[in-house]
Short mmCIF file of C-alpha atoms and ligand atoms in Angstrom, two decimals:
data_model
loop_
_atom_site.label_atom_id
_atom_site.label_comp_id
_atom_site.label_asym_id
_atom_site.label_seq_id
_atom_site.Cartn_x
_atom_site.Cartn_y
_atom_site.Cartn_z
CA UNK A 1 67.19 88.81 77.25
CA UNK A 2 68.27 90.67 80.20
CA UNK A 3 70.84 93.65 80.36
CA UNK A 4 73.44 92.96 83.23
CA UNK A 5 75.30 96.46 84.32
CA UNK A 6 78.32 95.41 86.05
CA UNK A 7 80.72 98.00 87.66
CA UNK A 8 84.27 97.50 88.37
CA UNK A 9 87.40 99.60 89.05
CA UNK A 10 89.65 100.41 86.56
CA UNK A 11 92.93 98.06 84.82
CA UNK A 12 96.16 98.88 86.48
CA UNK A 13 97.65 101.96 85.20
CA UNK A 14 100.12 99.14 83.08
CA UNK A 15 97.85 97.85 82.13
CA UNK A 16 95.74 94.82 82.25
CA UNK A 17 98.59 91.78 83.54
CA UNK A 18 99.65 89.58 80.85
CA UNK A 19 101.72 87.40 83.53
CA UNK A 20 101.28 87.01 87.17
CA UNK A 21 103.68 86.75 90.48
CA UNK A 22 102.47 83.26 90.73
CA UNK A 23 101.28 80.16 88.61
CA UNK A 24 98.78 78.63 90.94
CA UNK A 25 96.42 79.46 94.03
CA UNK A 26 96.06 76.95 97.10
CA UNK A 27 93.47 74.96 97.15
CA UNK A 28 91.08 75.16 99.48
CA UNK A 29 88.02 72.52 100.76
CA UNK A 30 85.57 74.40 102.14
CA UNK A 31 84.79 77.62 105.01
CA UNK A 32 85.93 76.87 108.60
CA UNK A 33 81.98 76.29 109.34
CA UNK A 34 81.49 73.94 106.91
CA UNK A 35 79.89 75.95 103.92
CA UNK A 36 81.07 75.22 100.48
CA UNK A 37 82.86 77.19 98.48
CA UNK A 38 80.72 78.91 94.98
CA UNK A 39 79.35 76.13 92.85
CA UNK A 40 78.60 77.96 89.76
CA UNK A 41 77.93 74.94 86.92
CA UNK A 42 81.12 76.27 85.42
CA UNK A 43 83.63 79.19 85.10
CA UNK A 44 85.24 81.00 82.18
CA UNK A 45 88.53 82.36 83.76
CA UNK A 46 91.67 80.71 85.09
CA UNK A 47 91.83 81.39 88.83
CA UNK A 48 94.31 83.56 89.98
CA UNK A 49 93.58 86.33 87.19
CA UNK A 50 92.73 89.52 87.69
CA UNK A 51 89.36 89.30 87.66
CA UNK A 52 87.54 92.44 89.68
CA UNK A 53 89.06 95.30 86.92
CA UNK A 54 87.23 96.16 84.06
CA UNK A 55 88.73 93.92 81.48
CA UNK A 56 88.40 90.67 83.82
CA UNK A 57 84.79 91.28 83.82
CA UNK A 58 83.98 88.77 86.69
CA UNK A 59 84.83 86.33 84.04
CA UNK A 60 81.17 86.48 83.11
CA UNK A 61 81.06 87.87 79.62
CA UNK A 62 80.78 84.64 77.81
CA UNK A 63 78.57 82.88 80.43
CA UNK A 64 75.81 85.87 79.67
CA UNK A 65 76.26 86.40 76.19
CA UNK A 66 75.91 82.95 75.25
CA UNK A 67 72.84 82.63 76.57
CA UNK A 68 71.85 85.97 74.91
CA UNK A 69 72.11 88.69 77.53
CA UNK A 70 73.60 91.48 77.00
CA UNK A 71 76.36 92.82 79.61
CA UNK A 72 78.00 96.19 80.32
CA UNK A 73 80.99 96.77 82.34
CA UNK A 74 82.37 100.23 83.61
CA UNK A 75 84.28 101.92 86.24
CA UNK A 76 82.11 105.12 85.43
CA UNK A 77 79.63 105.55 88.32
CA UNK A 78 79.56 108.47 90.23
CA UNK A 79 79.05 111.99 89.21
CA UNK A 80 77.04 113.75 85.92
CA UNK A 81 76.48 111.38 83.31
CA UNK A 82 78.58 108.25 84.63
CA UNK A 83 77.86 105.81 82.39
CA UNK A 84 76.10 103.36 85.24
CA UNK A 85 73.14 106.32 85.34
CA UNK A 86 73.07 106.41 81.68
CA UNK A 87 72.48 102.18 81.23
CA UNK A 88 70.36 102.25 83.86
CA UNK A 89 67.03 102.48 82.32
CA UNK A 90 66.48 99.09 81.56
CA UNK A 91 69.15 96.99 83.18
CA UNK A 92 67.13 94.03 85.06
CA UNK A 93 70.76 93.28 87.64
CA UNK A 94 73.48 95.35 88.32
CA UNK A 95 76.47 94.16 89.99
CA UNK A 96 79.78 95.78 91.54
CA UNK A 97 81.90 95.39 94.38
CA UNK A 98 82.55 97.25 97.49
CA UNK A 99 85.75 98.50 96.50
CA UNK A 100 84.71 100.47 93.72
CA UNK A 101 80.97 100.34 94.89
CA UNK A 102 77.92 101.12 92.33
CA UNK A 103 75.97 103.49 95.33
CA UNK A 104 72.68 102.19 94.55
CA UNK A 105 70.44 105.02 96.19
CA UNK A 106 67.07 105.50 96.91
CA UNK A 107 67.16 107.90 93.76
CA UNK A 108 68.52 105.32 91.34
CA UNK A 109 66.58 102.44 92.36
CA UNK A 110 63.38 104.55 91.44
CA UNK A 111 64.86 105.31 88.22
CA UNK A 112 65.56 101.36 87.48
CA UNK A 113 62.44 100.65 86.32
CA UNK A 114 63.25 96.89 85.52
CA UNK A 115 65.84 96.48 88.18
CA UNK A 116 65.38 92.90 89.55
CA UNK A 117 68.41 92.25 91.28
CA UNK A 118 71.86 94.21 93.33
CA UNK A 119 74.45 91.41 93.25
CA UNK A 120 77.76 92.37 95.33
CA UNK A 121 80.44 90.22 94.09
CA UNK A 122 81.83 90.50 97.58
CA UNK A 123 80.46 91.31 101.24
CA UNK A 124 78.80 94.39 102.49
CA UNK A 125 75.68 95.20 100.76
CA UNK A 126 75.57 98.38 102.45
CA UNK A 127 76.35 100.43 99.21
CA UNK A 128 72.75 99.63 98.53
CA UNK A 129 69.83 101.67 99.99
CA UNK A 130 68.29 98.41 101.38
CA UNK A 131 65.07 99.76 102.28
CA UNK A 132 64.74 100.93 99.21
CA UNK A 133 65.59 97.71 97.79
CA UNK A 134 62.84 95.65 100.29
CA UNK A 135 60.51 98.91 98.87
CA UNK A 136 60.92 97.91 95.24
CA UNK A 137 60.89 94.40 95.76
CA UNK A 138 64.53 93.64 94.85
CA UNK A 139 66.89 90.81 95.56
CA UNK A 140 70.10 92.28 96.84
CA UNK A 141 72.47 89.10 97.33
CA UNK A 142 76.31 89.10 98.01
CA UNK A 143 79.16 85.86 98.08
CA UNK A 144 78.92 85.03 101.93
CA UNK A 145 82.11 83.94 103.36
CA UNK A 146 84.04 84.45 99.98
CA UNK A 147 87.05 86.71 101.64
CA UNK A 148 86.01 86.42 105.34
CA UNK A 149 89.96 84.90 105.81
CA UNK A 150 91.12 87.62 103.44
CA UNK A 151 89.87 90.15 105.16
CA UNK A 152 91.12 88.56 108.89
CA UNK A 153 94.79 88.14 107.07
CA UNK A 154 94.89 92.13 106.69
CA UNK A 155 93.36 92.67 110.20
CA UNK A 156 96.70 90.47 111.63
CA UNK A 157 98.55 92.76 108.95
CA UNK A 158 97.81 96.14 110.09
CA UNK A 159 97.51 95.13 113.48
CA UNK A 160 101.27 94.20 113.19
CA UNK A 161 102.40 96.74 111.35
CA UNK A 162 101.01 99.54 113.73
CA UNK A 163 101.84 97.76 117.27
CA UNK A 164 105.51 97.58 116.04
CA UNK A 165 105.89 100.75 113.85
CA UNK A 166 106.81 98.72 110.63
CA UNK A 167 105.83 101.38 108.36
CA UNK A 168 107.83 104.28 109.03
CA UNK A 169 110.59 101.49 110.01
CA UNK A 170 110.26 100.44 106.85
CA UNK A 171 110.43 104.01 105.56
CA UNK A 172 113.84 104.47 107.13
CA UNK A 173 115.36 102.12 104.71
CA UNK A 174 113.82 103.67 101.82
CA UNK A 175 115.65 106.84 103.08
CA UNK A 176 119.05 105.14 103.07
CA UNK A 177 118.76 105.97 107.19
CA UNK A 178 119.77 103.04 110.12
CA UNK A 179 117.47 105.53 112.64
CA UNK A 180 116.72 102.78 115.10
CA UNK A 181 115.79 104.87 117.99
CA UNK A 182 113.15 106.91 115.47
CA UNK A 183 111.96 103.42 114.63
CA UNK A 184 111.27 101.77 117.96
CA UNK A 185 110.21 104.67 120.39
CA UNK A 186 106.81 103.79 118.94
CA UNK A 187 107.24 100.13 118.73
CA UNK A 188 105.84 97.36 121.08
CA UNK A 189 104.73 93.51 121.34
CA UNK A 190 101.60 92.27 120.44
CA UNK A 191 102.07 89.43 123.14
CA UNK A 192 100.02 90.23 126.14
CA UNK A 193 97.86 92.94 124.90
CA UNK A 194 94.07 92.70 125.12
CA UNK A 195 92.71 92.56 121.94
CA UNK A 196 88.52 93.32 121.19
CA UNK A 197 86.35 92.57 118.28
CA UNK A 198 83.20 94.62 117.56
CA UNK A 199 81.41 91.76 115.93
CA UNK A 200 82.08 87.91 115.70
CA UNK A 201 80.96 86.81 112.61
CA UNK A 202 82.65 85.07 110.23
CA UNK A 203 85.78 87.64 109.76
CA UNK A 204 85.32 88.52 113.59
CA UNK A 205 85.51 85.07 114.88
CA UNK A 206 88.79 84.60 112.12
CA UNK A 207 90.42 87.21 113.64
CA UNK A 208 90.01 85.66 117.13
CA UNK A 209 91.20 82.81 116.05
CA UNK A 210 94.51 84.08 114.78
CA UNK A 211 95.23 86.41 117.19
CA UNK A 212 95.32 83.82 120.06
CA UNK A 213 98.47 81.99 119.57
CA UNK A 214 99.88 85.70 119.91
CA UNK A 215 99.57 85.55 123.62
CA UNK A 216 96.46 87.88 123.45
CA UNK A 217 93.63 88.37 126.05
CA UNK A 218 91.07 88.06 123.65
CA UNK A 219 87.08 90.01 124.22
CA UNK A 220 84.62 90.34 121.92
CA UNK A 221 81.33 92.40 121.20
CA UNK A 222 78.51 90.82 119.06
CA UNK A 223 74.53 91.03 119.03
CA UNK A 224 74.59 87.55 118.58
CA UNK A 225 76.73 85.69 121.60
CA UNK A 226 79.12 83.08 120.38
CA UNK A 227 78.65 79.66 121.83
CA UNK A 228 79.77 78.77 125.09
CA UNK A 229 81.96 76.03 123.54
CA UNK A 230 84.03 78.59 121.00
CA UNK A 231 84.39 81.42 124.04
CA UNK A 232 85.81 78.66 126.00
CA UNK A 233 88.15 77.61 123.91
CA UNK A 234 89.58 80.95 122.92
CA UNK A 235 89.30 82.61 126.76
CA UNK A 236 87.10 85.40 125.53
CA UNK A 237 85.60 87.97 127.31
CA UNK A 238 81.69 88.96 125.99
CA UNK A 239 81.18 92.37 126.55
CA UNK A 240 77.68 94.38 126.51
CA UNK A 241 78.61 97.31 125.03
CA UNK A 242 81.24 99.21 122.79
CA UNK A 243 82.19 101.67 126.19
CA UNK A 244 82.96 98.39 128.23
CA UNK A 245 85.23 96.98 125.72
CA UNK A 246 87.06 100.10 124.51
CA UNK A 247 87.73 100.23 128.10
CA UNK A 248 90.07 97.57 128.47
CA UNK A 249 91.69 96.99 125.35
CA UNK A 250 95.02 98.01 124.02
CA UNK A 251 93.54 96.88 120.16
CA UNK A 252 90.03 97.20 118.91
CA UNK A 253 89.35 95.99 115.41
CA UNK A 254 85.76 96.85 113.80
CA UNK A 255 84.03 93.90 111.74
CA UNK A 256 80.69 94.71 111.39
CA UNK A 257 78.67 95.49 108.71
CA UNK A 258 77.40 99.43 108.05
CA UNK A 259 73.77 99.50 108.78
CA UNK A 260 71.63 102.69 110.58
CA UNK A 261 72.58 101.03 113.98
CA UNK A 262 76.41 100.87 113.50
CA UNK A 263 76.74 104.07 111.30
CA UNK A 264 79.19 106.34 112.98
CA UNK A 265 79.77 104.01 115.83
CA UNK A 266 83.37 105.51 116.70
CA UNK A 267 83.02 109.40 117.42
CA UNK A 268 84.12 112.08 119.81
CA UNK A 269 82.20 110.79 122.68
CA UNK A 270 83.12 106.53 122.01
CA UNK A 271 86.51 107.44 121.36
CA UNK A 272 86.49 108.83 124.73
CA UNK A 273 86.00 105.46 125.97
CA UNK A 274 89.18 104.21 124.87
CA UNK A 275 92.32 103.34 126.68
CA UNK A 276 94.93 105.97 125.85
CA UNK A 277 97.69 104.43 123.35
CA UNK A 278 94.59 102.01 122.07
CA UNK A 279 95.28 101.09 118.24
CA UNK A 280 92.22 101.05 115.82
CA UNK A 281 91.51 98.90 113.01
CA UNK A 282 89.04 98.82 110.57
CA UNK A 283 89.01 96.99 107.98
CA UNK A 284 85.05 96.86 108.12
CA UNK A 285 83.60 100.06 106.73
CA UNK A 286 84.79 103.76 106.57
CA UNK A 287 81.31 104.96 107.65
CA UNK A 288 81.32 103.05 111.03
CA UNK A 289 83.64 105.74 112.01
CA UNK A 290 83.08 109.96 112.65
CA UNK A 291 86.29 110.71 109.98
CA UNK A 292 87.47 113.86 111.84
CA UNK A 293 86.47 112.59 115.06
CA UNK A 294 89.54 109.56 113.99
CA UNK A 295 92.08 111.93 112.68
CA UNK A 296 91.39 114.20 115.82
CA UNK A 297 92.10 110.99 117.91
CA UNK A 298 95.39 110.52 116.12
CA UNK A 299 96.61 114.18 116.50
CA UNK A 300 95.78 114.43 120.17
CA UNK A 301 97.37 110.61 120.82
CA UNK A 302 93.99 109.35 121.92
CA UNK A 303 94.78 106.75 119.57
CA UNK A 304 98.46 105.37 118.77
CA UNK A 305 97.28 104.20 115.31
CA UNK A 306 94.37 103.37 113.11
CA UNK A 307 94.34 101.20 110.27
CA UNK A 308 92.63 99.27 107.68
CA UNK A 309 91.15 99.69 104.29
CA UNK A 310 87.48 101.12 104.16
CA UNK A 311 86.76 105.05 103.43
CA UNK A 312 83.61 107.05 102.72
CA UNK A 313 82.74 107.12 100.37
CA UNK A 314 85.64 105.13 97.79
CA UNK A 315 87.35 106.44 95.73
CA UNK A 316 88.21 108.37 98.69
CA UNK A 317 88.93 112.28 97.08
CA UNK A 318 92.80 113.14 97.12
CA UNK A 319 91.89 115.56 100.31
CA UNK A 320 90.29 112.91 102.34
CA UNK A 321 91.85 113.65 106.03
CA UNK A 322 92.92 109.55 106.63
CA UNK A 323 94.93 110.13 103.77
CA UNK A 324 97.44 112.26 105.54
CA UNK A 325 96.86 111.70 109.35
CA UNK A 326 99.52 110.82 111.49
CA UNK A 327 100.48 107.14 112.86
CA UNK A 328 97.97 105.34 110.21
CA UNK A 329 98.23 102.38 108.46
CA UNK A 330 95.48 102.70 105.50
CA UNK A 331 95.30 101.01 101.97
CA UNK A 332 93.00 101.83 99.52
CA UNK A 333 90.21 99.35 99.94
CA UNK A 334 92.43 95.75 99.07
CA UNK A 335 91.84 93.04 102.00
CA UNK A 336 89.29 91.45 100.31
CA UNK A 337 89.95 92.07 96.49
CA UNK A 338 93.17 89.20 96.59
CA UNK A 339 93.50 87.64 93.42
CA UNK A 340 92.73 84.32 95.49
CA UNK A 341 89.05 85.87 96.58
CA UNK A 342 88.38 87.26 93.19
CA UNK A 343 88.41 83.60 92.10
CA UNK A 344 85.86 82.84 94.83
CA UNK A 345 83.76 86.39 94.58
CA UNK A 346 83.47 85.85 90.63
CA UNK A 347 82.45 82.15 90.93
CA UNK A 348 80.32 82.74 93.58
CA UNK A 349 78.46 85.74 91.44
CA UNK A 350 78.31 83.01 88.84
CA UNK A 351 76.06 80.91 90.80
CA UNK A 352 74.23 83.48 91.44
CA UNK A 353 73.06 84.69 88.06
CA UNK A 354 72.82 80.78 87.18
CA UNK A 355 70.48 80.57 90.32
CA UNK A 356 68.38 83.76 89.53
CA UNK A 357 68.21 82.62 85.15
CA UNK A 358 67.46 79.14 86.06
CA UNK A 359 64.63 79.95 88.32
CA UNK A 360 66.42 77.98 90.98
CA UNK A 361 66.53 79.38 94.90
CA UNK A 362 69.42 81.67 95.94
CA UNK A 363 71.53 79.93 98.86
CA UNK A 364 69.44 81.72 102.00
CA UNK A 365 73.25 82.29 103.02
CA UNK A 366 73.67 84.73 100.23
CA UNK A 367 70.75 86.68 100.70
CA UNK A 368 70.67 89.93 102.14
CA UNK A 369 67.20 91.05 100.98
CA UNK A 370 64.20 89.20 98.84
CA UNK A 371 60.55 89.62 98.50
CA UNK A 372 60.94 92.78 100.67
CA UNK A 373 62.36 92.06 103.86
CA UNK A 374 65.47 91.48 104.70
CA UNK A 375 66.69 87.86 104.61
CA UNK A 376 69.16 84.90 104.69
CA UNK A 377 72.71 86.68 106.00
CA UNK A 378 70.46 90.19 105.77
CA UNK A 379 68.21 89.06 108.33
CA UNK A 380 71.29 87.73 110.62
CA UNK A 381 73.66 90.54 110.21
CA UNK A 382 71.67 94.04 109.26
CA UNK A 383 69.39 96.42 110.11
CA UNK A 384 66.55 97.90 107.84
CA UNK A 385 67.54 101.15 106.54
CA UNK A 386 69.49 103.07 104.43
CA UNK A 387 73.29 103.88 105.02
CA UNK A 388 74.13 105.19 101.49
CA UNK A 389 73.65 108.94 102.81
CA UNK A 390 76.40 111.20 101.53
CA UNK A 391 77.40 108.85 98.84
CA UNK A 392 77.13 111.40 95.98
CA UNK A 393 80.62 112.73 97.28
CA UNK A 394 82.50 109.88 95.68
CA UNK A 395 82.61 112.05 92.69
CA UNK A 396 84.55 114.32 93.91
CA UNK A 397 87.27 111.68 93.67
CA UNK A 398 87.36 112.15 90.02
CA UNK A 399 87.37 116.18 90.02
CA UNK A 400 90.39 115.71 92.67
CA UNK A 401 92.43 113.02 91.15
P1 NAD B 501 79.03 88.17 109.07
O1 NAD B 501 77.64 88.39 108.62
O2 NAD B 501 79.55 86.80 109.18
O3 NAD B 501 79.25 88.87 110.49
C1 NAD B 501 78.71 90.08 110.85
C2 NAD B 501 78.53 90.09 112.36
O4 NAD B 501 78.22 91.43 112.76
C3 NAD B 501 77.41 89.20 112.85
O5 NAD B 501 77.89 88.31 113.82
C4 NAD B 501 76.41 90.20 113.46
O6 NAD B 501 75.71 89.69 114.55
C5 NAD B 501 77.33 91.34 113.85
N1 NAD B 501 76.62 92.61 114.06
C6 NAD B 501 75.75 93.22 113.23
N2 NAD B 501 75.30 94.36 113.78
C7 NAD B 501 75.92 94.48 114.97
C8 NAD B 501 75.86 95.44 115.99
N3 NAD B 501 75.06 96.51 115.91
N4 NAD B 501 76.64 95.26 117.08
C9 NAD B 501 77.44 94.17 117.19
N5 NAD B 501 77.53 93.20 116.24
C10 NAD B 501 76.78 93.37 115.14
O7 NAD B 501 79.93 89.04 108.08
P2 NAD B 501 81.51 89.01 107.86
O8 NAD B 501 81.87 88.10 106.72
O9 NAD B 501 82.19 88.79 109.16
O10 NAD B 501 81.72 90.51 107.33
C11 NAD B 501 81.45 91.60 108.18
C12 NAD B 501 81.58 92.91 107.43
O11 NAD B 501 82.94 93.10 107.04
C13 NAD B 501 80.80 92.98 106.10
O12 NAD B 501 79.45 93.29 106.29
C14 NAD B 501 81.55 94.07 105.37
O13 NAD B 501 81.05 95.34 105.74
C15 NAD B 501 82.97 93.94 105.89
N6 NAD B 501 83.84 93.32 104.86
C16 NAD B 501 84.92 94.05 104.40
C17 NAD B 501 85.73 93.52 103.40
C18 NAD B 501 86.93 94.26 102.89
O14 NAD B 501 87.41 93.98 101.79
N7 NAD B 501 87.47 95.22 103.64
C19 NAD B 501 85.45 92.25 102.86
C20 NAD B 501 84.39 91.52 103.42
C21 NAD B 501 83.59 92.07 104.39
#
């Protein structure tokens, strides 16, 4: 019998849904390259639930308990005696999701003494000390590709939202106002603008993708180089380095993962690259970017807006400085928590823990580390380290809420 600790963010303050906005989700084939979707042997939830809070439970309790495991679920993680420290002891997997992440530090990982496997039902494994993972021999695996679109969909979203000024627009209404000179001496046209990706992977590429039937010049930035075929048919622009791309566009969106290399990527000095007027979006992680060094870009008009949906740590606490800087467009962390990739996320966890009980190999495209290096996606996409540094502030979230 194994003990599964799985941690997820709280039911909505009304409570866990009894009905939902819509009766069905799309269905969808496969991934734009081809991979299949999760193929757990079966699921225990209607798709299109809410899933990722604590009383969806991944849709997992009856799967494990029926074959005798025993699972906990909490949103209590960070801080003195959060209930993920006190089970665990003798948990052999622990699971949780970027948006509410489990920090699984150097620190706790020594204290795990049967701790087998880090399962992120999602993408970004960076929550987890991954050296200290490949030190301790543990599998840390996450649901490749399960809300690469999602995440794309929200880059187009804030992208729109900040070249045209639809928030405090939108805000004007609210007020009762018809200000339409306070709404469009910020406002402009995506059309024509030159538009930069750090990183071309799977949400990276997306984003391309959609952005070119917006009339965009399109560049990207990658330590992989896209083939020849795809930057033909998209007119892109490779560029060597972050300075040569900041350079020349008007929109830079960040869709990397966090790793030592990429930590803190945007700062005083980058920033300085940038066009004047550029818009930033990052929907990627919180931590590629220096925090004051972004709100300082915003107050001095450096940048004309930054958006997207990744803090450091999450819960962001109340005082966090994005949470109140001018001209930005930030959610709490959403894009890729949609009720249609929860289906996908939970399913694909599903195969996971079928995969590692069966004694059956892990799709390599859902590994980030095993047998102590990193592997599969891991191996692709990250850099051995840790980027978990400074995590232990997340529970100041709860002292400030
Ligand atoms: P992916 O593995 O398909 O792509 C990552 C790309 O980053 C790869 O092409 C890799 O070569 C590139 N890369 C890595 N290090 C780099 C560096 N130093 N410089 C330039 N390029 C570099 O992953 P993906 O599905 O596109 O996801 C990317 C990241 O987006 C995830 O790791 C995660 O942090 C984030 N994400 C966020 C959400 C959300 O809800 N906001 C959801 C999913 C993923």
């Amino acid at each position: 019998m194994a003990k599964i600790v799985c941690v997820l963010y709280d039911d909505p303050v009304t409570g866990y849904p009894k009905t939902y906005a819509r009766d069905d989700l799309p269905a969808i084939e496969c991934y734009p390259d081809g991979q299949s979707l999760p193929t757990p042997r079966g699921i225990d939830f209607a798709p299109g639930a809410l899933l990722g809070s604590v009383s969806g439970e991944l849709g997992l309790r009856r799967y494990l308990e029926s074959n005798g495991h025993q699972l906990v679920v909490t949103s209590s993680k960070d801080g003195e005696n959060s209930v993920l420290d006190r089970e665990l002891s003798d948990a052999e997997i622990v699971i949780s999701q970027p948006f509410w992440p489990a920090y699984m530090t150097a620190e706790r990982i020594k204290r795990a003494k049967k701790l087998k496997m880090i399962v992120t039902a999602g993408i970004g494994s960076d929550h987890t000390d991954l050296q200290a993972a490949m030190a301790h021999g543990i599998t840390v695996a996450e649901v490749t590709y399960c809300n690469s679109n999602s995440v794309a969909e929200h880059v187009m979203m804030t992208t729109l939202a900040l070249v045209r000024n639809y928030l405090p627009s939108y805000q004007w209404v609210l007020k009762g106002g018809w200000n339409i000179a306070d709404c469009v001496s910020r406002s402009y046209d995506l059309e024509g603008m030159h538009v930069g990706t750090v990183a071309a992977g799977r949400i990276g590429l997306r984003v391309l993708r959609l952005m070119k039937p917006f009339g965009t010049h399109l560049h990207y930035l990658d330590r992989h180089r896209l083939p020849a075929s795809v930057e033909k048919e998209l007119n892109l622009t490779h560029h060597a380095s972050l300075e040569s791309l900041a350079k020349v566009c008007d929109v830079v969106t960040l869709n990397c993962p966090l790793h030592p290399e990429t930590e803190h990527m945007i700062n005083a000095d980058s920033l300085k690259h940038f066009k004047r007027g550029a818009y930033l979006i990052n929907t990627a992680r919180g931590k590629l970017c220096d925090r004051d060094a972004v709100a300082a870009a915003l107050e001095s008009g450096q940048l004309a807006g930054y958006g997207g949906d990744v803090w450091f740590p999450q819960p962001a606490p109340a005082d966090h400085p994005w949470r109140r800087m001018p001209h930005h467009g930030m959610t709490p962390h959403i894009s890729g928590t949609s009720l249609s990739a929860q289906a996908r996320y939970a399913a694909g966890t599903r195969e996971i823990l079928e995969c590692y009980f069966e004694n059956r190999p892990i799709r390599d495209a859902y590994l980030i580390v095993q047998g102590g290096r990193l592997a599969g996606v891991g191996a692709h996409s990250y850099s051995a380290g840790n980027a978990t540094g400074g995590s232990e502030e997340a529970a100041r979230f709860n002292q400030s809420a």
